[in-house]
Amino acid sequence: MHNKKNFKYLILLIFFVISCADKSSLIYNSNQLIDYKLRRPSFWISKVAKPDKIIMNKQNIKEFNREIINMNLVKDLLDSKIFNKKNVYNEIKSIVKNMSKRRLYFIDGRLINKYFYKNLLSNIDLEIYNDIKFNFAFITRFSNQKLLPTDRKFFNKRNDFYFDRNQNNGLDIGTPVVVAHTTKDKKWCYVLSEYSNGWVKSKNIVKASRNDIELLNIMKKGVIISNKADLFADRNLTDYIATARMGDAFIYVKELENLYEILLPYKDKYNNLRYKRAYINSIDINKGYLPLTQRNIIKQAFKLINNPYGWGDMGFEQDCSKFIQQIFLSFGIKLPRNSYAQSLVGKNIYNFNKNNINNKRKIIAKDAVPGLTIMYMPGHIMLYTGKHNGDYYVIHAIYQTEVKIEETYKKLLINKVEVTPLNWGKNTLFNRIEKINLITK
């Protein structure tokens, strides 16, 4: 009887999966559609004339970052201009107002009602305007940054669980932030990071001072250059602490045999900031930022290939703009967090408002630089890898696209970082590109 019951549930589960599937989708793996050589960095590097030429030096990159900050696309946490109570107050209220107007669903399919938002607003307690105070802090473990102070996930459609509309970003261990406000129940803090604002769980934050943030900026850095890197409390690398991601930077202490020693901020039992020594395999970290060359950019990008797609860093992964951001953080370049903002930085070589669409192919052929060129379409951004057999290719974190199979266009769920040609789809990626920029001065 027990086995029959389990079999019955199995049949129901299979029926549910089949009934919920998109009938137009193609059961295909993108690996089968892409030649394996195109998924290797060396293939694209071999097409570059001078792959080791320095594109921007440290001073150039510093000036490049300052331009982005001056455009208000990235924040300088030490700049007093960001400590604006009125702006934060209006921002928090605006987010609640805008979210409550949308037709959103919980994971169980129930429509989110006005009473839910009313309770959230009560907990935010913005009526006490003077409670908005700015304090420096560090993130002590990977944290989901939310638009609203709740772990509940919000979805545009029932049974569509890939895109939590309450997810704003992911903040890694050691990330400096500014805490602006705390909920009435003290469980959530509204924090400003260099790239995004939102709610983070209070237990994942330790209060710091301005000097602590300045120290991180001026000390020598150990920069994560692997896709993901584990941090340990001991030199034998057996006492696991946490995992860092590409582009994360920590205070560098010294290099040991096959190891780097770094400092991690943590919260002691009295909720005070302390630093502890942590150890990391030397293959995962670099003393300082990598030199900005085409070889290094392409190598960094391909370290992330096959990584699962993660909207707003869901599941400790990356979406299209975080993918681009992580790559360039390896070189000390601080790109904005969303795709549209990224399309505003660097040297623009194509803009559909200024250039004839018929010139797009000529511009790519003449001016696009493999590894250094980002291509933007509404809601998505990609890194150009080069030309092969007459097609232009990009590497990007992509959820799904279309492919032509036997004269029929089919939806293809990719859901990871992948290399694809720009000619895929009925309305191709190539046709939808609106801006092409070089990440250089």
GROMACS .gro file of C-alpha atoms in nm:
model
  441
    1MET     CA    1   0.000   0.000   0.000
    2HIS     CA    2   0.281   0.241   0.087
    3ASN     CA    3   0.455   0.180  -0.246
    4LYS     CA    4   0.129   0.231  -0.435
    5LYS     CA    5   0.078   0.562  -0.257
    6ASN     CA    6   0.429   0.679  -0.349
    7PHE     CA    7   0.375   0.571  -0.710
    8LYS     CA    8   0.051   0.771  -0.718
    9TYR     CA    9   0.233   1.086  -0.599
   10LEU     CA   10   0.508   1.027  -0.855
   11ILE     CA   11   0.253   1.013  -1.139
   12LEU     CA   12   0.090   1.334  -1.010
   13LEU     CA   13   0.429   1.506  -0.992
   14ILE     CA   14   0.516   1.407  -1.350
   15PHE     CA   15   0.175   1.528  -1.468
   16PHE     CA   16   0.226   1.860  -1.287
   17VAL     CA   17   0.570   1.916  -1.442
   18ILE     CA   18   0.443   1.833  -1.792
   19SER     CA   19   0.133   2.049  -1.756
   20CYS     CA   20   0.336   2.348  -1.632
   21ALA     CA   21   0.601   2.321  -1.904
   22ASP     CA   22   0.609   2.564  -2.192
   23LYS     CA   23   0.486   2.356  -2.486
   24SER     CA   24   0.684   2.572  -2.729
   25SER     CA   25   1.013   2.510  -2.550
   26LEU     CA   26   1.276   2.283  -2.694
   27ILE     CA   27   1.418   2.006  -2.480
   28TYR     CA   28   1.778   2.082  -2.573
   29ASN     CA   29   2.106   2.160  -2.405
   30SER     CA   30   2.284   2.469  -2.537
   31ASN     CA   31   2.609   2.270  -2.521
   32GLN     CA   32   2.478   2.064  -2.813
   33LEU     CA   33   2.433   2.378  -3.023
   34ILE     CA   34   2.771   2.538  -2.952
   35ASP     CA   35   3.099   2.392  -3.074
   36TYR     CA   36   3.304   2.308  -2.765
   37LYS     CA   37   3.601   2.511  -2.894
   38LEU     CA   38   3.390   2.829  -2.880
   39ARG     CA   39   3.340   2.767  -2.511
   40ARG     CA   40   3.712   2.788  -2.440
   41PRO     CA   41   3.884   3.125  -2.368
   42SER     CA   42   4.197   3.033  -2.565
   43PHE     CA   43   3.994   3.001  -2.885
   44TRP     CA   44   3.897   3.369  -2.867
   45ILE     CA   45   4.229   3.490  -2.725
   46SER     CA   46   4.407   3.334  -3.025
   47LYS     CA   47   4.211   3.571  -3.251
   48VAL     CA   48   4.342   3.882  -3.070
   49ALA     CA   49   4.648   4.051  -3.222
   50LYS     CA   50   4.794   4.187  -2.897
   51PRO     CA   51   4.614   4.011  -2.609
   52ASP     CA   52   4.861   4.128  -2.341
   53LYS     CA   53   4.858   4.498  -2.424
   54ILE     CA   54   4.760   4.709  -2.119
   55ILE     CA   55   4.432   4.886  -2.192
   56MET     CA   56   4.414   5.109  -1.883
   57ASN     CA   57   4.671   5.145  -1.606
   58LYS     CA   58   4.587   5.194  -1.237
   59GLN     CA   59   4.558   5.571  -1.270
   60ASN     CA   60   4.337   5.541  -1.579
   61ILE     CA   61   4.108   5.300  -1.395
   62LYS     CA   62   4.090   5.533  -1.094
   63GLU     CA   63   3.984   5.819  -1.323
   64PHE     CA   64   3.738   5.590  -1.502
   65ASN     CA   65   3.575   5.495  -1.170
   66ARG     CA   66   3.555   5.861  -1.064
   67GLU     CA   67   3.365   5.943  -1.383
   68ILE     CA   68   3.112   5.669  -1.304
   69ILE     CA   69   3.070   5.802  -0.950
   70ASN     CA   70   3.025   6.157  -1.081
   71MET     CA   71   2.747   6.026  -1.306
   72ASN     CA   72   2.573   5.895  -0.989
   73LEU     CA   73   2.581   5.540  -1.126
   74VAL     CA   74   2.800   5.411  -0.840
   75LYS     CA   75   2.833   5.555  -0.489
   76ASP     CA   76   3.142   5.665  -0.298
   77LEU     CA   77   3.047   5.556   0.054
   78LEU     CA   78   3.283   5.815   0.202
   79ASP     CA   79   3.113   6.101   0.021
   80SER     CA   80   2.886   6.294   0.258
   81LYS     CA   81   2.644   6.369  -0.028
   82ILE     CA   82   2.493   6.021   0.004
   83PHE     CA   83   2.394   6.091   0.367
   84ASN     CA   84   2.066   6.254   0.273
   85LYS     CA   85   1.776   6.165   0.503
   86LYS     CA   86   1.511   6.306   0.272
   87ASN     CA   87   1.635   6.104  -0.025
   88VAL     CA   88   1.641   5.779   0.172
   89TYR     CA   89   1.300   5.848   0.324
   90ASN     CA   90   1.145   5.915  -0.017
   91GLU     CA   91   1.320   5.617  -0.173
   92ILE     CA   92   1.189   5.369   0.085
   93LYS     CA   93   0.835   5.503   0.064
   94SER     CA   94   0.847   5.501  -0.316
   95ILE     CA   95   0.956   5.136  -0.328
   96VAL     CA   96   0.668   5.027  -0.103
   97LYS     CA   97   0.421   5.233  -0.305
   98ASN     CA   98   0.540   5.098  -0.640
   99MET     CA   99   0.555   4.735  -0.526
  100SER     CA  100   0.205   4.751  -0.376
  101LYS     CA  101   0.063   4.872  -0.708
  102ARG     CA  102   0.193   4.569  -0.895
  103ARG     CA  103   0.002   4.245  -0.935
  104LEU     CA  104   0.240   4.004  -0.761
  105TYR     CA  105   0.207   3.654  -0.619
  106PHE     CA  106   0.355   3.455  -0.332
  107ILE     CA  107   0.530   3.127  -0.410
  108ASP     CA  108   0.211   2.938  -0.321
  109GLY     CA  109   0.022   3.127  -0.593
  110ARG     CA  110  -0.174   3.360  -0.365
  111LEU     CA  111  -0.214   3.719  -0.477
  112ILE     CA  112  -0.033   3.963  -0.245
  113ASN     CA  113  -0.292   4.196  -0.092
  114LYS     CA  114  -0.282   4.551   0.046
  115TYR     CA  115  -0.286   4.432   0.408
  116PHE     CA  116   0.050   4.260   0.360
  117TYR     CA  117   0.206   4.588   0.241
  118LYS     CA  118   0.032   4.778   0.520
  119ASN     CA  119   0.196   4.553   0.780
  120LEU     CA  120   0.535   4.592   0.611
  121LEU     CA  121   0.502   4.969   0.610
  122SER     CA  122   0.411   4.963   0.978
  123ASN     CA  123   0.726   4.764   1.056
  124ILE     CA  124   0.939   5.000   0.847
  125ASP     CA  125   0.807   5.276   1.074
  126LEU     CA  126   0.903   5.569   0.855
  127GLU     CA  127   0.682   5.805   1.052
  128ILE     CA  128   0.978   5.843   1.286
  129TYR     CA  129   1.178   6.044   1.035
  130ASN     CA  130   1.461   6.116   1.278
  131ASP     CA  131   1.532   5.742   1.305
  132ILE     CA  132   1.710   5.768   0.971
  133LYS     CA  133   2.073   5.782   1.081
  134PHE     CA  134   2.380   5.687   0.880
  135ASN     CA  135   2.633   5.440   1.017
  136PHE     CA  136   2.914   5.257   0.842
  137ALA     CA  137   2.906   4.876   0.855
  138PHE     CA  138   3.030   4.555   0.697
  139ILE     CA  139   2.836   4.255   0.569
  140THR     CA  140   2.951   3.950   0.767
  141ARG     CA  141   2.801   3.675   0.546
  142PHE     CA  142   2.648   3.659   0.200
  143SER     CA  143   2.317   3.847   0.220
  144ASN     CA  144   2.022   3.886  -0.012
  145GLN     CA  145   1.942   4.254  -0.046
  146LYS     CA  146   1.564   4.296  -0.070
  147LEU     CA  147   1.341   4.575  -0.196
  148LEU     CA  148   1.111   4.519   0.102
  149PRO     CA  149   1.209   4.390   0.450
  150THR     CA  150   1.079   4.035   0.418
  151ASP     CA  151   1.205   3.692   0.315
  152ARG     CA  152   0.885   3.637   0.120
  153LYS     CA  153   0.937   3.600  -0.254
  154PHE     CA  154   0.725   3.794  -0.502
  155PHE     CA  155   0.651   3.669  -0.854
  156ASN     CA  156   0.487   3.824  -1.161
  157LYS     CA  157   0.311   3.499  -1.248
  158ARG     CA  158   0.193   3.190  -1.068
  159ASN     CA  159   0.435   2.898  -1.109
  160ASP     CA  160   0.712   3.130  -1.232
  161PHE     CA  161   0.980   3.090  -0.968
  162TYR     CA  162   1.295   3.209  -1.147
  163PHE     CA  163   1.248   3.582  -1.086
  164ASP     CA  164   1.185   3.697  -0.729
  165ARG     CA  165   1.072   4.057  -0.777
  166ASN     CA  166   1.165   4.134  -0.416
  167GLN     CA  167   1.529   4.041  -0.484
  168ASN     CA  168   1.748   4.343  -0.550
  169ASN     CA  169   2.109   4.226  -0.521
  170GLY     CA  170   2.347   4.001  -0.332
  171LEU     CA  171   2.606   4.143  -0.092
  172ASP     CA  172   2.913   3.930  -0.027
  173ILE     CA  173   3.102   3.883   0.297
  174GLY     CA  174   3.321   4.185   0.371
  175THR     CA  175   3.115   4.428   0.163
  176PRO     CA  176   3.121   4.783   0.311
  177VAL     CA  177   2.781   4.949   0.346
  178VAL     CA  178   2.608   5.241   0.512
  179VAL     CA  179   2.311   5.158   0.737
  180ALA     CA  180   2.037   5.420   0.707
  181HIS     CA  181   1.733   5.278   0.886
  182THR     CA  182   1.619   4.980   1.094
  183THR     CA  183   1.274   4.823   1.109
  184LYS     CA  184   1.066   4.841   1.424
  185ASP     CA  185   1.131   4.473   1.500
  186LYS     CA  186   1.510   4.534   1.453
  187LYS     CA  187   1.538   4.240   1.212
  188TRP     CA  188   1.611   4.438   0.895
  189CYS     CA  189   1.837   4.729   0.803
  190TYR     CA  190   1.812   4.951   0.497
  191VAL     CA  191   2.166   4.970   0.364
  192LEU     CA  192   2.340   5.167   0.092
  193SER     CA  193   2.617   4.980  -0.087
  194GLU     CA  194   2.835   5.118  -0.364
  195TYR     CA  195   2.602   4.966  -0.623
  196SER     CA  196   2.253   4.927  -0.476
  197ASN     CA  197   2.019   5.014  -0.188
  198GLY     CA  198   1.787   4.777  -0.005
  199TRP     CA  199   1.702   4.574   0.303
  200VAL     CA  200   1.945   4.328   0.461
  201LYS     CA  201   1.899   4.115   0.773
  202SER     CA  202   2.042   4.292   1.078
  203LYS     CA  203   2.214   3.975   1.202
  204ASN     CA  204   2.435   3.984   0.889
  205ILE     CA  205   2.573   4.332   0.960
  206VAL     CA  206   2.837   4.465   1.199
  207LYS     CA  207   2.870   4.834   1.273
  208ALA     CA  208   3.198   4.996   1.167
  209SER     CA  209   3.359   5.339   1.162
  210ARG     CA  210   3.465   5.566   0.879
  211ASN     CA  211   3.826   5.470   0.955
  212ASP     CA  212   3.742   5.103   0.898
  213ILE     CA  213   3.605   5.180   0.551
  214GLU     CA  214   3.905   5.402   0.470
  215LEU     CA  215   4.138   5.125   0.587
  216LEU     CA  216   3.984   4.883   0.337
  217ASN     CA  217   4.041   5.138   0.061
  218ILE     CA  218   4.405   5.214   0.134
  219MET     CA  219   4.540   4.875   0.245
  220LYS     CA  220   4.683   4.626   0.000
  221LYS     CA  221   4.409   4.403  -0.134
  222GLY     CA  222   4.372   4.036  -0.201
  223VAL     CA  223   4.132   4.013  -0.496
  224ILE     CA  224   3.931   3.700  -0.575
  225ILE     CA  225   4.000   3.593  -0.933
  226SER     CA  226   3.821   3.255  -0.934
  227ASN     CA  227   3.455   3.200  -1.006
  228LYS     CA  228   3.403   3.124  -0.636
  229ALA     CA  229   3.663   3.081  -0.363
  230ASP     CA  230   3.632   2.922  -0.020
  231LEU     CA  231   3.773   3.097   0.288
  232PHE     CA  232   3.910   2.900   0.584
  233ALA     CA  233   4.001   2.970   0.946
  234ASP     CA  234   4.312   2.748   0.935
  235ARG     CA  235   4.617   2.701   0.716
  236ASN     CA  236   4.524   2.340   0.642
  237LEU     CA  237   4.209   2.469   0.469
  238THR     CA  238   3.980   2.240   0.666
  239ASP     CA  239   3.783   2.486   0.885
  240TYR     CA  240   3.546   2.644   0.632
  241ILE     CA  241   3.421   3.000   0.698
  242ALA     CA  242   3.251   3.128   0.386
  243THR     CA  243   3.270   3.160   0.008
  244ALA     CA  244   3.369   3.472  -0.184
  245ARG     CA  245   3.300   3.555  -0.548
  246MET     CA  246   3.502   3.693  -0.835
  247GLY     CA  247   3.601   4.055  -0.780
  248ASP     CA  248   3.560   4.053  -0.400
  249ALA     CA  249   3.850   4.232  -0.229
  250PHE     CA  250   3.989   4.179   0.122
  251ILE     CA  251   4.269   4.329   0.330
  252TYR     CA  252   4.585   4.142   0.232
  253VAL     CA  253   4.816   4.025   0.512
  254LYS     CA  254   5.080   3.801   0.356
  255GLU     CA  255   5.149   3.519   0.116
  256LEU     CA  256   5.234   3.176   0.251
  257GLU     CA  257   5.320   2.856   0.067
  258ASN     CA  258   5.025   2.801  -0.171
  259LEU     CA  259   4.811   3.023   0.053
  260TYR     CA  260   4.715   3.384   0.105
  261GLU     CA  261   4.632   3.525   0.445
  262ILE     CA  262   4.362   3.793   0.455
  263LEU     CA  263   4.150   3.973   0.715
  264LEU     CA  264   3.774   3.923   0.743
  265PRO     CA  265   3.542   4.151   0.942
  266TYR     CA  266   3.311   3.973   1.187
  267LYS     CA  267   3.079   4.049   1.478
  268ASP     CA  268   3.181   3.934   1.825
  269LYS     CA  269   2.938   3.828   2.099
  270TYR     CA  270   2.903   4.193   2.205
  271ASN     CA  271   2.811   4.296   1.848
  272ASN     CA  272   3.141   4.477   1.801
  273LEU     CA  273   3.353   4.473   1.487
  274ARG     CA  274   3.655   4.247   1.500
  275TYR     CA  275   3.890   4.113   1.230
  276LYS     CA  276   3.995   3.754   1.198
  277ARG     CA  277   4.264   3.593   0.986
  278ALA     CA  278   4.137   3.380   0.701
  279TYR     CA  279   4.320   3.164   0.450
  280ILE     CA  280   4.259   3.100   0.085
  281ASN     CA  281   4.422   2.887  -0.183
  282SER     CA  282   4.663   3.103  -0.385
  283ILE     CA  283   4.507   2.995  -0.716
  284ASP     CA  284   4.185   3.174  -0.614
  285ILE     CA  285   4.330   3.514  -0.526
  286ASN     CA  286   4.565   3.780  -0.660
  287LYS     CA  287   4.773   4.035  -0.471
  288GLY     CA  288   4.608   4.346  -0.607
  289TYR     CA  289   4.390   4.379  -0.916
  290LEU     CA  290   4.472   4.201  -1.239
  291PRO     CA  291   4.628   4.399  -1.527
  292LEU     CA  292   4.355   4.507  -1.770
  293THR     CA  293   4.431   4.318  -2.090
  294GLN     CA  294   4.211   4.141  -2.343
  295ARG     CA  295   4.361   3.807  -2.244
  296ASN     CA  296   4.279   3.859  -1.878
  297ILE     CA  297   3.926   3.987  -1.944
  298ILE     CA  298   3.840   3.689  -2.166
  299LYS     CA  299   3.994   3.445  -1.918
  300GLN     CA  300   3.793   3.594  -1.631
  301ALA     CA  301   3.470   3.581  -1.832
  302PHE     CA  302   3.515   3.215  -1.924
  303LYS     CA  303   3.583   3.117  -1.563
  304LEU     CA  304   3.210   3.184  -1.512
  305ILE     CA  305   3.084   2.977  -1.804
  306ASN     CA  306   2.814   2.724  -1.706
  307ASN     CA  307   2.742   2.914  -1.383
  308PRO     CA  308   2.366   2.902  -1.321
  309TYR     CA  309   2.168   3.217  -1.393
  310GLY     CA  310   2.055   3.398  -1.077
  311TRP     CA  311   1.823   3.698  -1.102
  312GLY     CA  312   1.950   3.964  -0.859
  313ASP     CA  313   2.208   3.711  -0.731
  314MET     CA  314   1.939   3.460  -0.631
  315GLY     CA  315   2.101   3.140  -0.507
  316PHE     CA  316   2.445   3.307  -0.480
  317GLU     CA  317   2.467   3.319  -0.860
  318GLN     CA  318   2.459   3.605  -1.111
  319ASP     CA  319   2.236   3.767  -1.371
  320CYS     CA  320   2.358   3.941  -1.688
  321SER     CA  321   2.474   4.266  -1.527
  322LYS     CA  322   2.635   4.099  -1.225
  323PHE     CA  323   2.826   3.875  -1.465
  324ILE     CA  324   2.971   4.180  -1.640
  325GLN     CA  325   3.034   4.356  -1.308
  326GLN     CA  326   3.224   4.061  -1.156
  327ILE     CA  327   3.457   4.033  -1.454
  328PHE     CA  328   3.562   4.398  -1.443
  329LEU     CA  329   3.584   4.411  -1.063
  330SER     CA  330   3.880   4.174  -1.106
  331PHE     CA  331   4.062   4.474  -1.256
  332GLY     CA  332   3.936   4.732  -1.005
  333ILE     CA  333   3.672   4.873  -1.242
  334LYS     CA  334   3.349   4.953  -1.059
  335LEU     CA  335   3.066   4.916  -1.307
  336PRO     CA  336   2.704   4.983  -1.203
  337ARG     CA  337   2.479   4.696  -1.096
  338ASN     CA  338   2.207   4.704  -1.366
  339SER     CA  339   2.233   4.662  -1.741
  340TYR     CA  340   2.095   5.001  -1.842
  341ALA     CA  341   2.335   5.188  -1.612
  342GLN     CA  342   2.624   4.982  -1.749
  343SER     CA  343   2.525   5.092  -2.101
  344LEU     CA  344   2.596   5.453  -1.998
  345VAL     CA  345   2.963   5.405  -1.912
  346GLY     CA  346   3.273   5.387  -2.127
  347LYS     CA  347   3.321   5.492  -2.487
  348ASN     CA  348   3.002   5.458  -2.692
  349ILE     CA  349   3.056   5.331  -3.048
  350TYR     CA  350   2.695   5.253  -3.141
  351ASN     CA  351   2.367   5.409  -3.028
  352PHE     CA  352   2.044   5.331  -3.213
  353ASN     CA  353   1.928   5.691  -3.154
  354LYS     CA  354   2.229   5.827  -3.341
  355ASN     CA  355   2.341   5.551  -3.578
  356ASN     CA  356   2.157   5.385  -3.866
  357ILE     CA  357   2.080   5.022  -3.779
  358ASN     CA  358   2.233   4.922  -4.111
  359ASN     CA  359   2.567   5.052  -3.983
  360LYS     CA  360   2.562   4.827  -3.677
  361ARG     CA  361   2.743   4.538  -3.845
  362LYS     CA  362   3.007   4.770  -3.991
  363ILE     CA  363   3.062   4.935  -3.654
  364ILE     CA  364   3.106   4.599  -3.478
  365ALA     CA  365   3.348   4.481  -3.746
  366LYS     CA  366   3.551   4.801  -3.730
  367ASP     CA  367   3.539   4.920  -3.368
  368ALA     CA  368   3.425   4.638  -3.136
  369VAL     CA  369   3.714   4.496  -2.930
  370PRO     CA  370   3.679   4.134  -2.807
  371GLY     CA  371   3.662   4.126  -2.426
  372LEU     CA  372   3.642   4.503  -2.395
  373THR     CA  373   3.304   4.559  -2.562
  374ILE     CA  374   2.966   4.539  -2.390
  375MET     CA  375   2.646   4.518  -2.594
  376TYR     CA  376   2.317   4.635  -2.445
  377MET     CA  377   1.956   4.563  -2.536
  378PRO     CA  378   1.659   4.655  -2.314
  379GLY     CA  379   1.686   4.442  -2.000
  380HIS     CA  380   2.003   4.257  -2.101
  381ILE     CA  381   2.377   4.307  -2.148
  382MET     CA  382   2.651   4.091  -2.306
  383LEU     CA  383   3.029   4.079  -2.348
  384TYR     CA  384   3.161   4.055  -2.704
  385THR     CA  385   3.407   3.769  -2.766
  386GLY     CA  386   3.475   3.804  -3.139
  387LYS     CA  387   3.382   3.687  -3.487
  388HIS     CA  388   3.376   3.327  -3.612
  389ASN     CA  389   3.257   3.189  -3.946
  390GLY     CA  390   3.084   3.515  -4.030
  391ASP     CA  391   2.889   3.534  -3.700
  392TYR     CA  392   2.949   3.763  -3.403
  393TYR     CA  393   2.962   3.592  -3.062
  394VAL     CA  394   2.901   3.704  -2.705
  395ILE     CA  395   2.931   3.550  -2.361
  396HIS     CA  396   2.654   3.638  -2.116
  397ALA     CA  397   2.438   3.519  -1.828
  398ILE     CA  398   2.115   3.443  -2.009
  399TYR     CA  399   1.787   3.286  -1.900
  400GLN     CA  400   1.639   3.188  -2.236
  401THR     CA  401   1.645   3.271  -2.605
  402GLU     CA  402   1.522   3.130  -2.937
  403VAL     CA  403   1.691   2.897  -3.182
  404LYS     CA  404   1.591   2.786  -3.530
  405ILE     CA  405   1.553   2.409  -3.561
  406GLU     CA  406   1.433   2.266  -3.894
  407GLU     CA  407   1.287   2.598  -4.007
  408THR     CA  408   1.097   2.643  -3.680
  409TYR     CA  409   1.186   2.882  -3.398
  410LYS     CA  410   1.188   2.721  -3.055
  411LYS     CA  411   1.240   2.869  -2.712
  412LEU     CA  412   1.561   2.746  -2.555
  413LEU     CA  413   1.603   2.756  -2.177
  414ILE     CA  414   1.974   2.826  -2.117
  415ASN     CA  415   1.963   2.950  -1.756
  416LYS     CA  416   2.341   2.993  -1.719
  417VAL     CA  417   2.646   3.176  -1.848
  418GLU     CA  418   2.691   3.073  -2.211
  419VAL     CA  419   2.856   3.169  -2.539
  420THR     CA  420   2.603   3.234  -2.816
  421PRO     CA  421   2.600   3.386  -3.164
  422LEU     CA  422   2.415   3.714  -3.205
  423ASN     CA  423   2.203   3.568  -3.486
  424TRP     CA  424   1.995   3.336  -3.265
  425GLY     CA  425   1.620   3.399  -3.257
  426LYS     CA  426   1.352   3.530  -3.490
  427ASN     CA  427   1.410   3.877  -3.346
  428THR     CA  428   1.782   3.820  -3.311
  429LEU     CA  429   2.006   3.943  -3.032
  430PHE     CA  430   2.188   4.140  -3.302
  431ASN     CA  431   1.870   4.325  -3.406
  432ARG     CA  432   1.781   4.413  -3.047
  433ILE     CA  433   2.118   4.567  -2.956
  434GLU     CA  434   2.069   4.937  -2.882
  435LYS     CA  435   2.408   5.041  -2.744
  436ILE     CA  436   2.763   4.919  -2.786
  437ASN     CA  437   3.032   5.053  -2.552
  438LEU     CA  438   3.402   5.001  -2.496
  439ILE     CA  439   3.506   4.976  -2.131
  440THR     CA  440   3.782   5.232  -2.164
  441LYS     CA  441   3.832   5.605  -2.141
   0.00000   0.00000   0.00000
